[in-house]
Coordinates of N, CA and C in Angstrom, one line a residue:
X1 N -25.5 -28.4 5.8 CA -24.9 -27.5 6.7 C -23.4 -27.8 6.9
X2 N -23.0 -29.2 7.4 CA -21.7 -29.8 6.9 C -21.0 -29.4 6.0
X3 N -21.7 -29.5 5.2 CA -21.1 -29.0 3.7 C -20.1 -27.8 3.4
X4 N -21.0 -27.1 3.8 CA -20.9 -25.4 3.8 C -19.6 -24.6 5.0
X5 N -20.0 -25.6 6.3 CA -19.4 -25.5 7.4 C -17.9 -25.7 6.6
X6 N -17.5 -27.3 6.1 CA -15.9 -27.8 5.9 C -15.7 -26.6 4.5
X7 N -16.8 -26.1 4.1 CA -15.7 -25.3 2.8 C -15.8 -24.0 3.2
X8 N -16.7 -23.2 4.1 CA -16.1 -22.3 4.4 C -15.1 -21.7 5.2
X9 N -14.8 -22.8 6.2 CA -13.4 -23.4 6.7 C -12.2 -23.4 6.0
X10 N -12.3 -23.6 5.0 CA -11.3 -24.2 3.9 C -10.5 -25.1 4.4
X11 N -11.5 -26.3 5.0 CA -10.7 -27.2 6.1 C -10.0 -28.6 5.3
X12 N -10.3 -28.5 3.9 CA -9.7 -29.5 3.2 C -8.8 -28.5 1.8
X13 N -7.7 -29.0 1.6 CA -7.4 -28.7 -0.3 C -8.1 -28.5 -0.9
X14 N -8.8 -29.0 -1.2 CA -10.4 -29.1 -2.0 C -12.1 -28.3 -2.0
X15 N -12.6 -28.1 -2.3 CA -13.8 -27.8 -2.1 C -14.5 -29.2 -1.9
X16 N -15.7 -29.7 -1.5 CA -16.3 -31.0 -0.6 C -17.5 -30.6 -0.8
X17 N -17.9 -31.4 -1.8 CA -19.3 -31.7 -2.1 C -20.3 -32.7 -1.2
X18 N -21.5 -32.6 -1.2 CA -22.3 -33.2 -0.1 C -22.1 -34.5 -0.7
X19 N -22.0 -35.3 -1.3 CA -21.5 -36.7 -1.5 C -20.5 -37.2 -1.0
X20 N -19.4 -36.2 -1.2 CA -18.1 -36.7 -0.3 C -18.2 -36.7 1.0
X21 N -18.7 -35.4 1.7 CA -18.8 -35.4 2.9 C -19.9 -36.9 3.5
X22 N -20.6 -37.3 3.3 CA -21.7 -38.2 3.5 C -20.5 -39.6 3.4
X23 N -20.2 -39.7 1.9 CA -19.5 -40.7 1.9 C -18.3 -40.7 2.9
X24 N -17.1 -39.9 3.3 CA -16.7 -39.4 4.5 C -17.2 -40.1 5.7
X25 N -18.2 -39.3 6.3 CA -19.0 -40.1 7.7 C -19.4 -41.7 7.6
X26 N -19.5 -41.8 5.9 CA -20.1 -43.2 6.2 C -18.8 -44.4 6.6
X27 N -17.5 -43.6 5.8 CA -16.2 -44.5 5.7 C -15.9 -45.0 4.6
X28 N -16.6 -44.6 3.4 CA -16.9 -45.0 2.1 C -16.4 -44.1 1.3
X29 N -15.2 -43.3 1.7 CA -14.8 -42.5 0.8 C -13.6 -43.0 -0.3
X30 N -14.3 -42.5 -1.7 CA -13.5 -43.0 -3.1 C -12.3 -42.2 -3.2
X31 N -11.6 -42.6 -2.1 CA -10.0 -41.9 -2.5 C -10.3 -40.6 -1.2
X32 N -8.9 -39.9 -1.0 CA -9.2 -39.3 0.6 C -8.9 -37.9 0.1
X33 N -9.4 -37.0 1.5 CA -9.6 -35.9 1.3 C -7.7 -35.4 2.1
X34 N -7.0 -34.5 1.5 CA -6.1 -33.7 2.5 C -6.4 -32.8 3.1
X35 N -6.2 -32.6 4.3 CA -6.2 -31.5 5.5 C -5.5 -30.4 5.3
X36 N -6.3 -29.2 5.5 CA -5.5 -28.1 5.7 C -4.7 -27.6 6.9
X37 N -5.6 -27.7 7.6 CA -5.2 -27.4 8.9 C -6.2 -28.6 9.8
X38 N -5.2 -29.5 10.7 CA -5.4 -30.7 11.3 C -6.2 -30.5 12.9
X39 N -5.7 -29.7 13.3 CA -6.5 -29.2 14.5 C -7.9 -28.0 14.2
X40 N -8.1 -27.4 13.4 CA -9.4 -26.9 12.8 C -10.3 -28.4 13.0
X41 N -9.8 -29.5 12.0 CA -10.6 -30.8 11.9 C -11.1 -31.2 13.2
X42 N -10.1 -31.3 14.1 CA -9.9 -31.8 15.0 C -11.1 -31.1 16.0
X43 N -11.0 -29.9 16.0 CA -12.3 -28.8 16.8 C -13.7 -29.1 16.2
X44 N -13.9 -29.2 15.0 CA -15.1 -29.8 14.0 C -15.4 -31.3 14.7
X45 N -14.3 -32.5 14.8 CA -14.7 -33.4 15.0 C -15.2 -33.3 16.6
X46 N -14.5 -33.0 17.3 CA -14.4 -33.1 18.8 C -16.4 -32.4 19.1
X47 N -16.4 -31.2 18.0 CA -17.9 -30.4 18.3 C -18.5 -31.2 17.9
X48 N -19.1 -31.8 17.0 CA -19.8 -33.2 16.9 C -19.8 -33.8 17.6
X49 N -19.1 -34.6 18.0 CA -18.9 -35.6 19.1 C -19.3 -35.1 20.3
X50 N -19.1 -33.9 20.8 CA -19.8 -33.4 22.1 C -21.4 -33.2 21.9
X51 N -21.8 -33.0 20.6 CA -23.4 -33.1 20.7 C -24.2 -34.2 19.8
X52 N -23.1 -35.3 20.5 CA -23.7 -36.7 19.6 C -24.1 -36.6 18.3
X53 N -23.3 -35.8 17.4 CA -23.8 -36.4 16.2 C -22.7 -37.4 15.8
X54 N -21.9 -37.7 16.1 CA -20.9 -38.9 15.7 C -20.4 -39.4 16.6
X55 N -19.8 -40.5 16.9 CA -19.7 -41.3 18.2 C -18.3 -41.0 18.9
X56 N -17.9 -40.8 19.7 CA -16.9 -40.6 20.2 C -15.2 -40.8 20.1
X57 N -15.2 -42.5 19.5 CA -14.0 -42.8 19.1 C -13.8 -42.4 17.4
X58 N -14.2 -40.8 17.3 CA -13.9 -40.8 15.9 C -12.2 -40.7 15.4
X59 N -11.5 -40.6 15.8 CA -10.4 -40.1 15.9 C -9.9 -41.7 15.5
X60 N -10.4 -42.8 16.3 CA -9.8 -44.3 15.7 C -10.1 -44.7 13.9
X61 N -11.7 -44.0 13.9 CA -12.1 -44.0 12.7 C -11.8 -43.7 11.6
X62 N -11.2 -42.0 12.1 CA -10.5 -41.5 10.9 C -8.9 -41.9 10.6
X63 N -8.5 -42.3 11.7 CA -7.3 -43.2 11.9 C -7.0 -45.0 11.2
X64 N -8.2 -45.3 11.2 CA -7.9 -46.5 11.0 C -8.6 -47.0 9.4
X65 N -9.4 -46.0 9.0 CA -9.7 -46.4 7.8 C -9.4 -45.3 6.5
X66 N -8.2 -44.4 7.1 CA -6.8 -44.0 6.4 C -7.8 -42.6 5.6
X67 N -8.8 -42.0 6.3 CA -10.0 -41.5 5.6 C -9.3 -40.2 5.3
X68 N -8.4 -39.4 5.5 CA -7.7 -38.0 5.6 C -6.1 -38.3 5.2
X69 N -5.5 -37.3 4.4 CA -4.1 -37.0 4.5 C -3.7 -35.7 4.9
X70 N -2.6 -36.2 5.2 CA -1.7 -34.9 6.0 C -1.6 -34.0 4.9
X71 N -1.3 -32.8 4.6 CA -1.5 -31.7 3.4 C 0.3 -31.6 2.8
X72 N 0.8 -32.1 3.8 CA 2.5 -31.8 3.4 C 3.0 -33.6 2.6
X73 N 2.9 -34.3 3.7 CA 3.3 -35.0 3.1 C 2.7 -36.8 2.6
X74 N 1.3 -35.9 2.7 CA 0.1 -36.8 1.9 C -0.1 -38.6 2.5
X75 N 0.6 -38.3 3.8 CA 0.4 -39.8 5.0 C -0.8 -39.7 5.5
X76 N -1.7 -41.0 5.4 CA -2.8 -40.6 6.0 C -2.8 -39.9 7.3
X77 N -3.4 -39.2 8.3 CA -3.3 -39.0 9.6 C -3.6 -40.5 10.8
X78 N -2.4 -40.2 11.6 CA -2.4 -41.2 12.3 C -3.3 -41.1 13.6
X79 N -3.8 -41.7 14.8 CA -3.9 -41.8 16.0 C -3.2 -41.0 16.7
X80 N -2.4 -41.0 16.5 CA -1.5 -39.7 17.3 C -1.4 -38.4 16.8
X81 N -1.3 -38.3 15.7 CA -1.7 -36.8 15.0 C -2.7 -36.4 14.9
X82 N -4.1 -37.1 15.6 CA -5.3 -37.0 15.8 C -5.5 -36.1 17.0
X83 N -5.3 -37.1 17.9 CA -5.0 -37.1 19.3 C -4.4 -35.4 19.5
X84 N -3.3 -35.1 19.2 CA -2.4 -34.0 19.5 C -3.2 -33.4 18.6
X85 N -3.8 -33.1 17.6 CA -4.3 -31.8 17.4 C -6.3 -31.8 18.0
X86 N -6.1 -32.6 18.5 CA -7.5 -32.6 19.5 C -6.9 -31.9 21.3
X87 N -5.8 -32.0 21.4 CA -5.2 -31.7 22.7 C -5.0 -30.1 22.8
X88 N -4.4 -29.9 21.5 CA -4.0 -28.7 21.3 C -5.4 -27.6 20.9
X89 N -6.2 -28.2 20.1 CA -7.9 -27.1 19.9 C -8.6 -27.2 21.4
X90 N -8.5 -27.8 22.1 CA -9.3 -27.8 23.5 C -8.3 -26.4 24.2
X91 N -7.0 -26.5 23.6 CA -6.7 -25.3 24.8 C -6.0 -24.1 24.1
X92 N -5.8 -23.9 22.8 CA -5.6 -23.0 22.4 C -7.0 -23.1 20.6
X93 N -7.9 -22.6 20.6 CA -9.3 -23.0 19.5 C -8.2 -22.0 17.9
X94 N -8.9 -23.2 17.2 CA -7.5 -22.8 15.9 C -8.6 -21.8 15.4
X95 N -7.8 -21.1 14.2 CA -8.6 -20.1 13.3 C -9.7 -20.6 12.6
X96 N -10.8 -20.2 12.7 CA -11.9 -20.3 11.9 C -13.2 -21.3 13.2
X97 N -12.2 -21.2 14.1 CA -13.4 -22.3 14.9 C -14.8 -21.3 15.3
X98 N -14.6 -20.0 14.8 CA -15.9 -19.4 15.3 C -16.8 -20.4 14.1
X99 N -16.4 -19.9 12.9 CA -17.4 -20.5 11.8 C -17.7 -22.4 12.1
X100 N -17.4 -23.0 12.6 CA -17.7 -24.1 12.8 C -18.7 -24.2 14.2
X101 N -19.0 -23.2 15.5 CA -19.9 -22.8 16.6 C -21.1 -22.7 15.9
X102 N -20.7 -21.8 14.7 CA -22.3 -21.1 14.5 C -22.5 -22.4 13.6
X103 N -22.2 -22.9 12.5 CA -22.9 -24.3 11.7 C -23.7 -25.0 13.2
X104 N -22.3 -25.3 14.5 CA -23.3 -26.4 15.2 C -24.2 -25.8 15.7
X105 N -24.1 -24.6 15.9 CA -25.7 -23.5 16.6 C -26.9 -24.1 15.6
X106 N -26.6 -23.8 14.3 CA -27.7 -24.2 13.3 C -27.7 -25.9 13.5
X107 N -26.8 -26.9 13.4 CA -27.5 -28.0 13.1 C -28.4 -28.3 14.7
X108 N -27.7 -27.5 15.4 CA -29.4 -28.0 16.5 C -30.3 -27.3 17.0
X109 N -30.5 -26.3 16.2 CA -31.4 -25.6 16.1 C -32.7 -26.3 15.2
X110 N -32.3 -27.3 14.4 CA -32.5 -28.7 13.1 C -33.2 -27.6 12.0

């Protein structure tokens, strides 16, 4: 459902196969994905994290093991560019965050 949720988002460059995504969560990813839009991510991560499926400090995670790039100028995303586009989806919800509601409707529905 992951799967389906990040590509019909078109929340990476890329299309994101269930391996990557998996490998992704695990922190095991073979070379990184670029962001399309960083606060979309950021509403995706934050919704997980509000229904425990990933632990809270993801934002250190994706920060510190360089797991995402920025789409412009291919820097991993930092701690602070995390942060601010998690600040900004809590009060203004980016485009596409309907399609990311209805995935978390289904993943706990199981």
């Amino acid at each position: 459902l992951l799967t389906e949720c990040v590509n019909e988002t078109n929340m990476f460059t890329t299309t994101v196969s269930t391996k990557i995504l998996t490998d992704f969560f695990n922190c095991k990813l073979d070379g990184v994905l670029k962001v399309n839009n960083t606060r979309l991510l950021a509403y995706l991560m934050m919704q997980l994290s509000c229904y425990n499926y990933i632990i809270y400090e993801w934002q250190s995670v994706i920060a510190n093991n360089k797991l995402i790039l920025k789409k412009i100028k291919g820097e991993p995303l930092a701690l602070t560019d995390l942060s601010s586009a998690t600040d900004q989806a809590k009060n203004i919800y980016p485009k596409g965050y309907e399609i990311i509601d209805k995935y978390i409707k289904q993943l706990q529905k199981g």
